[in-house]
Amino acid sequence: MAVERTIRHIKALATGAKYMLGGHRLTLMYPDDIQEFPDGYRGMIEYDWDTCIKCGLCAMVCPADAMKMYVSKEESEEGKRPVRRPGINYTRCIFCGFCVDICPTNSLKFTKVHDVAFYTFEEQIYPPERFREGIPKPQYDKEPRRVRAVLDEKRGIRYEPVE
Amino acid sequence: MSLEERELEVLIGPQHPASGHMRLVAKIDGDIVVELRPNIGYVHRSVEKLAEVKKYLQIIPLVERPSLADTTANNLAYVMAVEKLLGIEPPPRAQYLRTLLAEINRIHSHFYGMGIHGVMIGSSTAYMWCFGDREPLIELAQELTGARLTYSYIVPGGVRRDLPQGFEDKVEKVMRYLENRMPDYFDLYFNNPVTRARLEGVGVLTKEDAIKLGVTGPNLRASGVPYDVRKAEPYAAYPELDFDVITEEAGDAFARVMVRVREIQESIKIIRQVLKKIPDGPILNEKYMKMIPPNLRKQVEETGHIKFPGVFANLRVPAGEAVARVEGGRGEVVFHIVSDGKMSPYRMRMVTPSFRNVILFEHLTKGARVADIPAIYGSLDYFPPEADR
Amino acid sequence: MQDLLSIIMEPYVFVPLIFPGITVAFLLLLVIIWLERKIAAKVQLRYGPLYVLKPLGGAIQMVADLLRYLFQEPIIPKTVDKLAFIMTPALLFGTAYLPTIAIPVSPTFYAFRSDLSLLIVLALSTLAPIFTVVMGWASNNKFSLIGGIREGYIVVSYEIPMFLSALSMAVLYGSLDLVEIAEAQKGIWGIFLNPVAAITMLVLMYMSTSKFPFEIPEAESEIVAGAYTEYSGILYGLVMGASYVKLYVLSLVFTILFLGGWNPIPGFMANDPLLPGVLLFIKAFIIIVIGAFLRAVYPRFRIDQAMDLGWKTMLPLSIISIFISLVEVMIMGGA
Ligand code: SF4
Ligand code: SF4
């Protein structure tokens, strides 16, 4: 019993030492490295003003009430039925992607950006006019390296730079 | 001194490094716990009530939120209940994909639980390793579903995405990696004499008590009860797969950890089978597939990402009741939906494994030592938001 | 200038102020906490502190932390016993470092020489835990109280066997004078003569300084930070440093008892404190690093298990080590 325990102590210490001397690390060096996500990543959403048929399905399916139909000031005319277009509120969006999947004209598309960082509350609301201008470009002090996660048999996960 | 004078009441949490989102009211006599009562409800989010005002599809992300580490189980159980009401079956390929994601999720959920348990008994290495090795699995799930944890992958009638290109290879790599790492886990953590001393014989749950108290999941199986919903009431692709129900006899904290470890190995087995056996075919029920406009249907076939038919926005479910259960990482998840034919359920009941296991806090800690509180807590893989819902 | 230097180089100034005294202890503190985090990080497949002076791997992280402690508001809760609460961190740190004055740096360089210097060091090193207990009481917090009591229990279970194993070496060398003990190891080191005593002393040293797996009095997941729960700012910085300083002192003693102290040094260097001092320090440093490495390997014991270990395993072992010494003394023909 005591012998077995001693062996186990030694094994534990040896394993610790093995890892201490090994060069294996799983860290993603954010923000020096920024991960490029695989295709189909559900990030912030892009809106195509021209193909949208204003059907309102996206707003209907949105579970978080992030996508809403706004009256489009540009197109609505006095006295007529207002024209409504979708706008998104990133304080509420949970990136479920239901709106993208339900849009019958592919007017909504995922981007791979998910940095929902803004200075003010208002900035996070994207009414249709702003929504069409696309997502804000993340800004960095220093241009980061883009890396991709590569799954690896030996090391689990490696982050390799992409060109 | 009378017992009352000797007792010290210690409030552990909700602002305590190891309490989680709840308060444990401990009465201790010296180093012995006389009584420990969990004070639950700090993260109650009223999921059941919210579900009554949300549409059926919108409830999918909602039910995922309470158990963040184990979202697929809730997602699957809920959708299965809805499907029963709708009277539709997902196509076989979708069944396999559901199983695949459920097992990937089970592995990383177990890692999550073991990691937290590790740091609760002081092994920061176990914590970091578990959380680090969870990452490849999350990366896999992200590639399949597009999100790290809140997949919302399973929808009525099927799943949202087909296997991406070259996914099998990546899965195989990760599975091999996990198998390679396991011996090191044993050497450094599970077989570490200090770990053993802290966990063996601590918080023993007998078979009888486990059944009597209605415990579920790995905690139940660690007491020698071979109960697993995947076998008891097979769903998804499980009837066609070959796997064992893992049990341990000891019923102590260490047995509970071991059940999780061995279940990870079993899940690896299942995932390999799924990828070998997965049939070709559609991933969404024909009924809904037909509702997708023809030009989009072609796109769906090309990309493997389904488009929702318009009815999904306001899915109406026939009146009736349905119950569905699923074996999640932490145990049995039960959904009971009562529909009155409207766009939202009349009532939705969600029974989560943590809710059923919380009774163990009081039961197992009686007579334990103060230092055993985190050791027992961690071994239950208890997740307060999941219990509070 | 020259005068100043010669004053500093006087042993009775140099020893308490430079090495092994406060300056080196302080520098060590800055390095070892960083190193401990780095080692743990390496085992745990991550980087650890990195961004404070990135080219050196975040080596001055602790300087940044120290600055933070210095400028952070030390919050003194209303309910604490103020005097005891404020005084104890300083006293704890002071008493932890006090034993360094009795530690010789080379055969001829020491603050004072005494026949009983081993006993003096050991006796002084037992003072610090008292203040931890006081701290636990003064904080008026249940977790602090439990932490203080745990410290008390741990002290009684490590102290006796640790002293016995240290004294078994005194039996072996026939002296309680650290200088003589170190000089006696010119040939063969104590660790080879009495490995049982060495292992016992090493384990108990880590126990006495709350290294893993004995990090019991401040077990985070159980009692937040034990006796230190209520401390913040520089007061916390002091109490956190104290256990490292204590480990440093005990490592020096261990080095002198078991690792030959400043040996081997060529005879002509013996009068110059530099080389012996460096050797002594390096050996002690290795012992401290091993203690830091343990954090990455072990969870923590329960208090009753640690006491079990102290009384049921370490005490018999330390008594055995005395017998080993006695037998060896007899074989070698008596000292
Ligand atoms: S991603 Fe989900 S939450 Fe966000 S706007 Fe679309 S439907 Fe709403
Ligand atoms: S974005 Fe798509 S779903 Fe939304 S209104 Fe336009 S066409 Fe309809």
PDB file of C-alpha atoms in Angstrom, chain C residues 114-327:
ATOM      1  CA  SER C 114      26.682  30.638  18.711  1.00  0.00           C
ATOM      2  CA  ASP C 115      26.918  27.042  19.798  1.00  0.00           C
ATOM      3  CA  LEU C 116      23.166  26.948  19.528  1.00  0.00           C
ATOM      4  CA  SER C 117      22.540  28.718  16.239  1.00  0.00           C
ATOM      5  CA  LEU C 118      20.478  25.827  14.853  1.00  0.00           C
ATOM      6  CA  LEU C 119      18.219  25.987  17.856  1.00  0.00           C
ATOM      7  CA  ILE C 120      17.983  29.758  17.612  1.00  0.00           C
ATOM      8  CA  VAL C 121      16.902  29.615  13.984  1.00  0.00           C
ATOM      9  CA  LEU C 122      14.326  26.922  14.630  1.00  0.00           C
ATOM     10  CA  ALA C 123      12.998  28.655  17.706  1.00  0.00           C
ATOM     11  CA  LEU C 124      12.662  31.986  15.935  1.00  0.00           C
ATOM     12  CA  SER C 125      10.937  30.342  13.004  1.00  0.00           C
ATOM     13  CA  THR C 126       8.158  29.120  15.273  1.00  0.00           C
ATOM     14  CA  LEU C 127       7.141  32.650  16.169  1.00  0.00           C
ATOM     15  CA  ALA C 128       5.411  33.559  12.931  1.00  0.00           C
ATOM     16  CA  PRO C 129       2.420  31.174  13.123  1.00  0.00           C
ATOM     17  CA  ILE C 130       1.333  32.801  16.360  1.00  0.00           C
ATOM     18  CA  PHE C 131       0.561  35.935  14.427  1.00  0.00           C
ATOM     19  CA  THR C 132      -1.454  34.035  11.857  1.00  0.00           C
ATOM     20  CA  VAL C 133      -3.610  32.745  14.660  1.00  0.00           C
ATOM     21  CA  VAL C 134      -3.929  36.251  16.072  1.00  0.00           C
ATOM     22  CA  MET C 135      -4.862  37.482  12.628  1.00  0.00           C
ATOM     23  CA  GLY C 136      -7.629  34.934  12.358  1.00  0.00           C
ATOM     24  CA  TRP C 137      -8.970  36.067  15.686  1.00  0.00           C
ATOM     25  CA  ALA C 138      -8.612  39.793  15.060  1.00  0.00           C
ATOM     26  CA  SER C 139     -10.380  39.715  11.704  1.00  0.00           C
ATOM     27  CA  ASN C 140     -13.653  38.827  13.337  1.00  0.00           C
ATOM     28  CA  ASN C 141     -14.697  36.753  10.386  1.00  0.00           C
ATOM     29  CA  LYS C 142     -15.720  33.129  10.532  1.00  0.00           C
ATOM     30  CA  PHE C 143     -13.539  32.082   7.646  1.00  0.00           C
ATOM     31  CA  SER C 144     -10.561  33.884   9.185  1.00  0.00           C
ATOM     32  CA  LEU C 145     -11.219  32.215  12.475  1.00  0.00           C
ATOM     33  CA  ILE C 146     -11.313  28.768  10.896  1.00  0.00           C
ATOM     34  CA  GLY C 147      -8.158  29.611   8.971  1.00  0.00           C
ATOM     35  CA  GLY C 148      -6.377  30.722  12.138  1.00  0.00           C
ATOM     36  CA  ILE C 149      -7.398  27.586  13.977  1.00  0.00           C
ATOM     37  CA  ARG C 150      -6.283  25.437  11.077  1.00  0.00           C
ATOM     38  CA  GLU C 151      -2.906  27.134  11.191  1.00  0.00           C
ATOM     39  CA  GLY C 152      -2.725  26.310  14.889  1.00  0.00           C
ATOM     40  CA  TYR C 153      -3.482  22.659  14.274  1.00  0.00           C
ATOM     41  CA  ILE C 154      -0.995  22.437  11.457  1.00  0.00           C
ATOM     42  CA  VAL C 155       1.702  23.979  13.632  1.00  0.00           C
ATOM     43  CA  VAL C 156       1.368  21.349  16.323  1.00  0.00           C
ATOM     44  CA  SER C 157       1.526  18.573  13.793  1.00  0.00           C
ATOM     45  CA  TYR C 158       4.611  19.674  11.902  1.00  0.00           C
ATOM     46  CA  GLU C 159       6.709  21.323  14.537  1.00  0.00           C
ATOM     47  CA  ILE C 160       7.769  18.368  16.623  1.00  0.00           C
ATOM     48  CA  PRO C 161       8.751  16.016  13.797  1.00  0.00           C
ATOM     49  CA  MET C 162      10.466  18.842  11.935  1.00  0.00           C
ATOM     50  CA  PHE C 163      12.612  19.710  14.926  1.00  0.00           C
ATOM     51  CA  LEU C 164      13.366  16.093  15.585  1.00  0.00           C
ATOM     52  CA  SER C 165      14.575  15.542  12.055  1.00  0.00           C
ATOM     53  CA  ALA C 166      16.631  18.727  12.187  1.00  0.00           C
ATOM     54  CA  LEU C 167      18.089  17.710  15.519  1.00  0.00           C
ATOM     55  CA  SER C 168      18.900  14.255  14.255  1.00  0.00           C
ATOM     56  CA  MET C 169      21.447  15.985  12.054  1.00  0.00           C
ATOM     57  CA  ALA C 170      22.806  17.773  15.077  1.00  0.00           C
ATOM     58  CA  VAL C 171      23.236  14.373  16.673  1.00  0.00           C
ATOM     59  CA  LEU C 172      25.019  13.161  13.581  1.00  0.00           C
ATOM     60  CA  TYR C 173      27.450  16.058  13.454  1.00  0.00           C
ATOM     61  CA  GLY C 174      27.677  16.380  17.182  1.00  0.00           C
ATOM     62  CA  SER C 175      27.008  20.080  17.116  1.00  0.00           C
ATOM     63  CA  LEU C 176      24.225  22.628  17.154  1.00  0.00           C
ATOM     64  CA  ASP C 177      26.353  25.257  15.511  1.00  0.00           C
ATOM     65  CA  LEU C 178      25.329  25.810  11.891  1.00  0.00           C
ATOM     66  CA  VAL C 179      28.867  26.729  10.894  1.00  0.00           C
ATOM     67  CA  GLU C 180      30.243  23.521  12.303  1.00  0.00           C
ATOM     68  CA  ILE C 181      27.430  21.496  10.773  1.00  0.00           C
ATOM     69  CA  ALA C 182      28.134  22.898   7.340  1.00  0.00           C
ATOM     70  CA  GLU C 183      31.859  22.431   7.731  1.00  0.00           C
ATOM     71  CA  ALA C 184      31.314  18.814   8.735  1.00  0.00           C
ATOM     72  CA  GLN C 185      29.862  18.190   5.288  1.00  0.00           C
ATOM     73  CA  LYS C 186      33.031  18.985   3.425  1.00  0.00           C
ATOM     74  CA  GLY C 187      33.052  15.436   2.173  1.00  0.00           C
ATOM     75  CA  ILE C 188      29.724  13.738   2.123  1.00  0.00           C
ATOM     76  CA  TRP C 189      26.438  15.672   2.348  1.00  0.00           C
ATOM     77  CA  GLY C 190      23.920  15.090   5.077  1.00  0.00           C
ATOM     78  CA  ILE C 191      21.178  14.101   2.684  1.00  0.00           C
ATOM     79  CA  PHE C 192      23.149  10.954   1.807  1.00  0.00           C
ATOM     80  CA  LEU C 193      23.991  10.189   5.406  1.00  0.00           C
ATOM     81  CA  ASN C 194      20.431  10.463   6.619  1.00  0.00           C
ATOM     82  CA  PRO C 195      17.942  10.570   3.757  1.00  0.00           C
ATOM     83  CA  VAL C 196      15.016   9.842   6.049  1.00  0.00           C
ATOM     84  CA  ALA C 197      15.633  13.010   8.003  1.00  0.00           C
ATOM     85  CA  ALA C 198      16.036  14.954   4.762  1.00  0.00           C
ATOM     86  CA  ILE C 199      12.709  13.817   3.319  1.00  0.00           C
ATOM     87  CA  THR C 200      10.871  14.372   6.580  1.00  0.00           C
ATOM     88  CA  MET C 201      12.286  17.828   6.972  1.00  0.00           C
ATOM     89  CA  LEU C 202      11.544  18.723   3.348  1.00  0.00           C
ATOM     90  CA  VAL C 203       7.915  17.625   3.508  1.00  0.00           C
ATOM     91  CA  LEU C 204       7.355  19.342   6.819  1.00  0.00           C
ATOM     92  CA  MET C 205       8.968  22.517   5.550  1.00  0.00           C
ATOM     93  CA  TYR C 206       6.413  22.679   2.773  1.00  0.00           C
ATOM     94  CA  MET C 207       3.730  21.910   5.291  1.00  0.00           C
ATOM     95  CA  SER C 208       4.838  24.708   7.568  1.00  0.00           C
ATOM     96  CA  THR C 209       4.754  27.245   4.765  1.00  0.00           C
ATOM     97  CA  SER C 210       1.406  26.250   3.284  1.00  0.00           C
ATOM     98  CA  LYS C 211       2.777  24.903   0.051  1.00  0.00           C
ATOM     99  CA  PHE C 212       0.657  22.434  -1.852  1.00  0.00           C
ATOM    100  CA  PRO C 213      -0.529  19.829  -0.920  1.00  0.00           C
ATOM    101  CA  PHE C 214      -0.629  21.442   2.512  1.00  0.00           C
ATOM    102  CA  GLU C 215      -2.153  24.723   1.504  1.00  0.00           C
ATOM    103  CA  ILE C 216      -4.766  24.146   4.168  1.00  0.00           C
ATOM    104  CA  PRO C 217      -4.938  27.285   6.325  1.00  0.00           C
ATOM    105  CA  GLU C 218      -5.783  29.427   3.300  1.00  0.00           C
ATOM    106  CA  ALA C 219      -7.653  26.868   1.209  1.00  0.00           C
ATOM    107  CA  GLU C 220      -9.453  29.076  -1.237  1.00  0.00           C
ATOM    108  CA  SER C 221     -12.359  26.857  -2.149  1.00  0.00           C
ATOM    109  CA  GLU C 222     -13.115  26.136   1.475  1.00  0.00           C
ATOM    110  CA  ILE C 223     -12.420  29.194   3.571  1.00  0.00           C
ATOM    111  CA  VAL C 224     -11.738  31.938   0.983  1.00  0.00           C
ATOM    112  CA  ALA C 225      -8.249  32.913   2.161  1.00  0.00           C
ATOM    113  CA  GLY C 226      -8.258  31.655   5.718  1.00  0.00           C
ATOM    114  CA  ALA C 227      -6.812  34.098   8.202  1.00  0.00           C
ATOM    115  CA  TYR C 228      -6.018  36.559   5.413  1.00  0.00           C
ATOM    116  CA  THR C 229      -9.580  36.904   4.148  1.00  0.00           C
ATOM    117  CA  GLU C 230     -10.140  40.424   5.403  1.00  0.00           C
ATOM    118  CA  TYR C 231      -6.789  41.816   4.360  1.00  0.00           C
ATOM    119  CA  SER C 232      -6.255  44.020   1.371  1.00  0.00           C
ATOM    120  CA  GLY C 233      -3.652  46.358  -0.028  1.00  0.00           C
ATOM    121  CA  ILE C 234      -0.145  46.308   1.325  1.00  0.00           C
ATOM    122  CA  LEU C 235      -1.260  44.506   4.473  1.00  0.00           C
ATOM    123  CA  TYR C 236      -2.203  41.562   2.302  1.00  0.00           C
ATOM    124  CA  GLY C 237       1.034  41.899   0.387  1.00  0.00           C
ATOM    125  CA  LEU C 238       2.938  41.497   3.652  1.00  0.00           C
ATOM    126  CA  VAL C 239       1.088  38.440   4.869  1.00  0.00           C
ATOM    127  CA  MET C 240       1.353  36.790   1.491  1.00  0.00           C
ATOM    128  CA  GLY C 241       5.086  37.418   1.418  1.00  0.00           C
ATOM    129  CA  ALA C 242       5.601  36.103   4.921  1.00  0.00           C
ATOM    130  CA  SER C 243       5.115  32.448   4.094  1.00  0.00           C
ATOM    131  CA  TYR C 244       7.580  32.704   1.227  1.00  0.00           C
ATOM    132  CA  VAL C 245      10.121  34.323   3.487  1.00  0.00           C
ATOM    133  CA  LYS C 246       9.623  31.557   5.969  1.00  0.00           C
ATOM    134  CA  LEU C 247      10.163  28.989   3.264  1.00  0.00           C
ATOM    135  CA  TYR C 248      13.307  30.840   2.283  1.00  0.00           C
ATOM    136  CA  VAL C 249      14.659  30.718   5.820  1.00  0.00           C
ATOM    137  CA  LEU C 250      13.865  27.055   6.227  1.00  0.00           C
ATOM    138  CA  SER C 251      15.364  26.272   2.844  1.00  0.00           C
ATOM    139  CA  LEU C 252      18.598  27.909   3.960  1.00  0.00           C
ATOM    140  CA  VAL C 253      18.563  25.795   7.092  1.00  0.00           C
ATOM    141  CA  PHE C 254      17.811  22.724   5.029  1.00  0.00           C
ATOM    142  CA  THR C 255      20.685  23.528   2.736  1.00  0.00           C
ATOM    143  CA  ILE C 256      23.076  23.871   5.631  1.00  0.00           C
ATOM    144  CA  LEU C 257      21.839  20.710   7.309  1.00  0.00           C
ATOM    145  CA  PHE C 258      21.560  18.425   4.320  1.00  0.00           C
ATOM    146  CA  LEU C 259      23.068  19.930   1.197  1.00  0.00           C
ATOM    147  CA  GLY C 260      26.464  20.839   2.524  1.00  0.00           C
ATOM    148  CA  GLY C 261      25.750  24.522   2.966  1.00  0.00           C
ATOM    149  CA  TRP C 262      28.396  26.468   1.068  1.00  0.00           C
ATOM    150  CA  ASN C 263      30.431  23.362   0.316  1.00  0.00           C
ATOM    151  CA  PRO C 264      32.167  22.558  -1.872  1.00  0.00           C
ATOM    152  CA  ILE C 265      34.329  25.663  -2.027  1.00  0.00           C
ATOM    153  CA  PRO C 266      38.039  25.863  -2.507  1.00  0.00           C
ATOM    154  CA  GLY C 267      39.771  26.761   0.732  1.00  0.00           C
ATOM    155  CA  PHE C 268      41.251  30.075  -0.370  1.00  0.00           C
ATOM    156  CA  MET C 269      37.767  31.452  -1.115  1.00  0.00           C
ATOM    157  CA  ALA C 270      36.448  30.607   2.299  1.00  0.00           C
ATOM    158  CA  ASN C 271      37.061  34.055   3.713  1.00  0.00           C
ATOM    159  CA  ASP C 272      35.298  35.830   0.917  1.00  0.00           C
ATOM    160  CA  PRO C 273      31.562  35.682   1.552  1.00  0.00           C
ATOM    161  CA  LEU C 274      30.653  36.010  -2.097  1.00  0.00           C
ATOM    162  CA  LEU C 275      31.080  32.524  -3.505  1.00  0.00           C
ATOM    163  CA  PRO C 276      29.856  30.614  -0.435  1.00  0.00           C
ATOM    164  CA  GLY C 277      26.878  32.938  -0.259  1.00  0.00           C
ATOM    165  CA  VAL C 278      25.983  32.378  -3.881  1.00  0.00           C
ATOM    166  CA  LEU C 279      26.313  28.627  -3.507  1.00  0.00           C
ATOM    167  CA  LEU C 280      24.187  28.635  -0.405  1.00  0.00           C
ATOM    168  CA  PHE C 281      21.579  30.736  -2.115  1.00  0.00           C
ATOM    169  CA  ILE C 282      21.407  28.625  -5.254  1.00  0.00           C
ATOM    170  CA  LYS C 283      20.879  25.453  -3.287  1.00  0.00           C
ATOM    171  CA  ALA C 284      18.175  27.030  -1.182  1.00  0.00           C
ATOM    172  CA  PHE C 285      16.592  28.466  -4.282  1.00  0.00           C
ATOM    173  CA  ILE C 286      16.278  25.021  -5.821  1.00  0.00           C
ATOM    174  CA  ILE C 287      14.455  23.821  -2.715  1.00  0.00           C
ATOM    175  CA  ILE C 288      12.059  26.750  -2.977  1.00  0.00           C
ATOM    176  CA  VAL C 289      11.446  26.098  -6.667  1.00  0.00           C
ATOM    177  CA  ILE C 290      10.571  22.492  -5.922  1.00  0.00           C
ATOM    178  CA  GLY C 291       8.020  23.809  -3.439  1.00  0.00           C
ATOM    179  CA  ALA C 292       6.614  26.031  -6.153  1.00  0.00           C
ATOM    180  CA  PHE C 293       6.443  23.130  -8.566  1.00  0.00           C
ATOM    181  CA  LEU C 294       4.328  21.097  -6.148  1.00  0.00           C
ATOM    182  CA  ARG C 295       1.477  23.519  -6.687  1.00  0.00           C
ATOM    183  CA  ALA C 296       1.119  22.232 -10.220  1.00  0.00           C
ATOM    184  CA  VAL C 297       0.982  18.607  -9.171  1.00  0.00           C
ATOM    185  CA  TYR C 298      -1.037  18.289  -6.016  1.00  0.00           C
ATOM    186  CA  PRO C 299      -4.498  19.097  -4.801  1.00  0.00           C
ATOM    187  CA  ARG C 300      -4.654  19.921  -1.120  1.00  0.00           C
ATOM    188  CA  PHE C 301      -5.005  17.589   1.805  1.00  0.00           C
ATOM    189  CA  ARG C 302      -7.750  17.847   4.319  1.00  0.00           C
ATOM    190  CA  ILE C 303      -6.690  19.160   7.709  1.00  0.00           C
ATOM    191  CA  ASP C 304      -7.195  15.810   9.441  1.00  0.00           C
ATOM    192  CA  GLN C 305      -5.183  14.051   6.755  1.00  0.00           C
ATOM    193  CA  ALA C 306      -2.347  16.530   7.126  1.00  0.00           C
ATOM    194  CA  MET C 307      -2.360  16.033  10.885  1.00  0.00           C
ATOM    195  CA  ASP C 308      -2.427  12.304  10.333  1.00  0.00           C
ATOM    196  CA  LEU C 309       0.594  12.628   8.137  1.00  0.00           C
ATOM    197  CA  GLY C 310       2.366  14.754  10.716  1.00  0.00           C
ATOM    198  CA  TRP C 311       1.695  12.579  13.728  1.00  0.00           C
ATOM    199  CA  LYS C 312       1.447   9.104  12.298  1.00  0.00           C
ATOM    200  CA  THR C 313       3.979   9.118   9.492  1.00  0.00           C
ATOM    201  CA  MET C 314       6.366  11.993   9.971  1.00  0.00           C
ATOM    202  CA  LEU C 315       6.827  11.682  13.724  1.00  0.00           C
ATOM    203  CA  PRO C 316       7.850   8.000  13.568  1.00  0.00           C
ATOM    204  CA  LEU C 317      10.069   8.758  10.586  1.00  0.00           C
ATOM    205  CA  SER C 318      11.784  11.577  12.406  1.00  0.00           C
ATOM    206  CA  ILE C 319      12.377   9.335  15.409  1.00  0.00           C
ATOM    207  CA  ILE C 320      13.780   6.726  13.064  1.00  0.00           C
ATOM    208  CA  SER C 321      16.048   9.371  11.612  1.00  0.00           C
ATOM    209  CA  ILE C 322      17.452  10.059  15.071  1.00  0.00           C
ATOM    210  CA  PHE C 323      18.233   6.389  15.440  1.00  0.00           C
ATOM    211  CA  ILE C 324      19.865   6.372  12.034  1.00  0.00           C
ATOM    212  CA  SER C 325      22.063   9.232  13.166  1.00  0.00           C
ATOM    213  CA  LEU C 326      22.903   7.472  16.418  1.00  0.00           C
ATOM    214  CA  VAL C 327      23.817   4.277  14.622  1.00  0.00           C
TER     215      VAL C 327
END
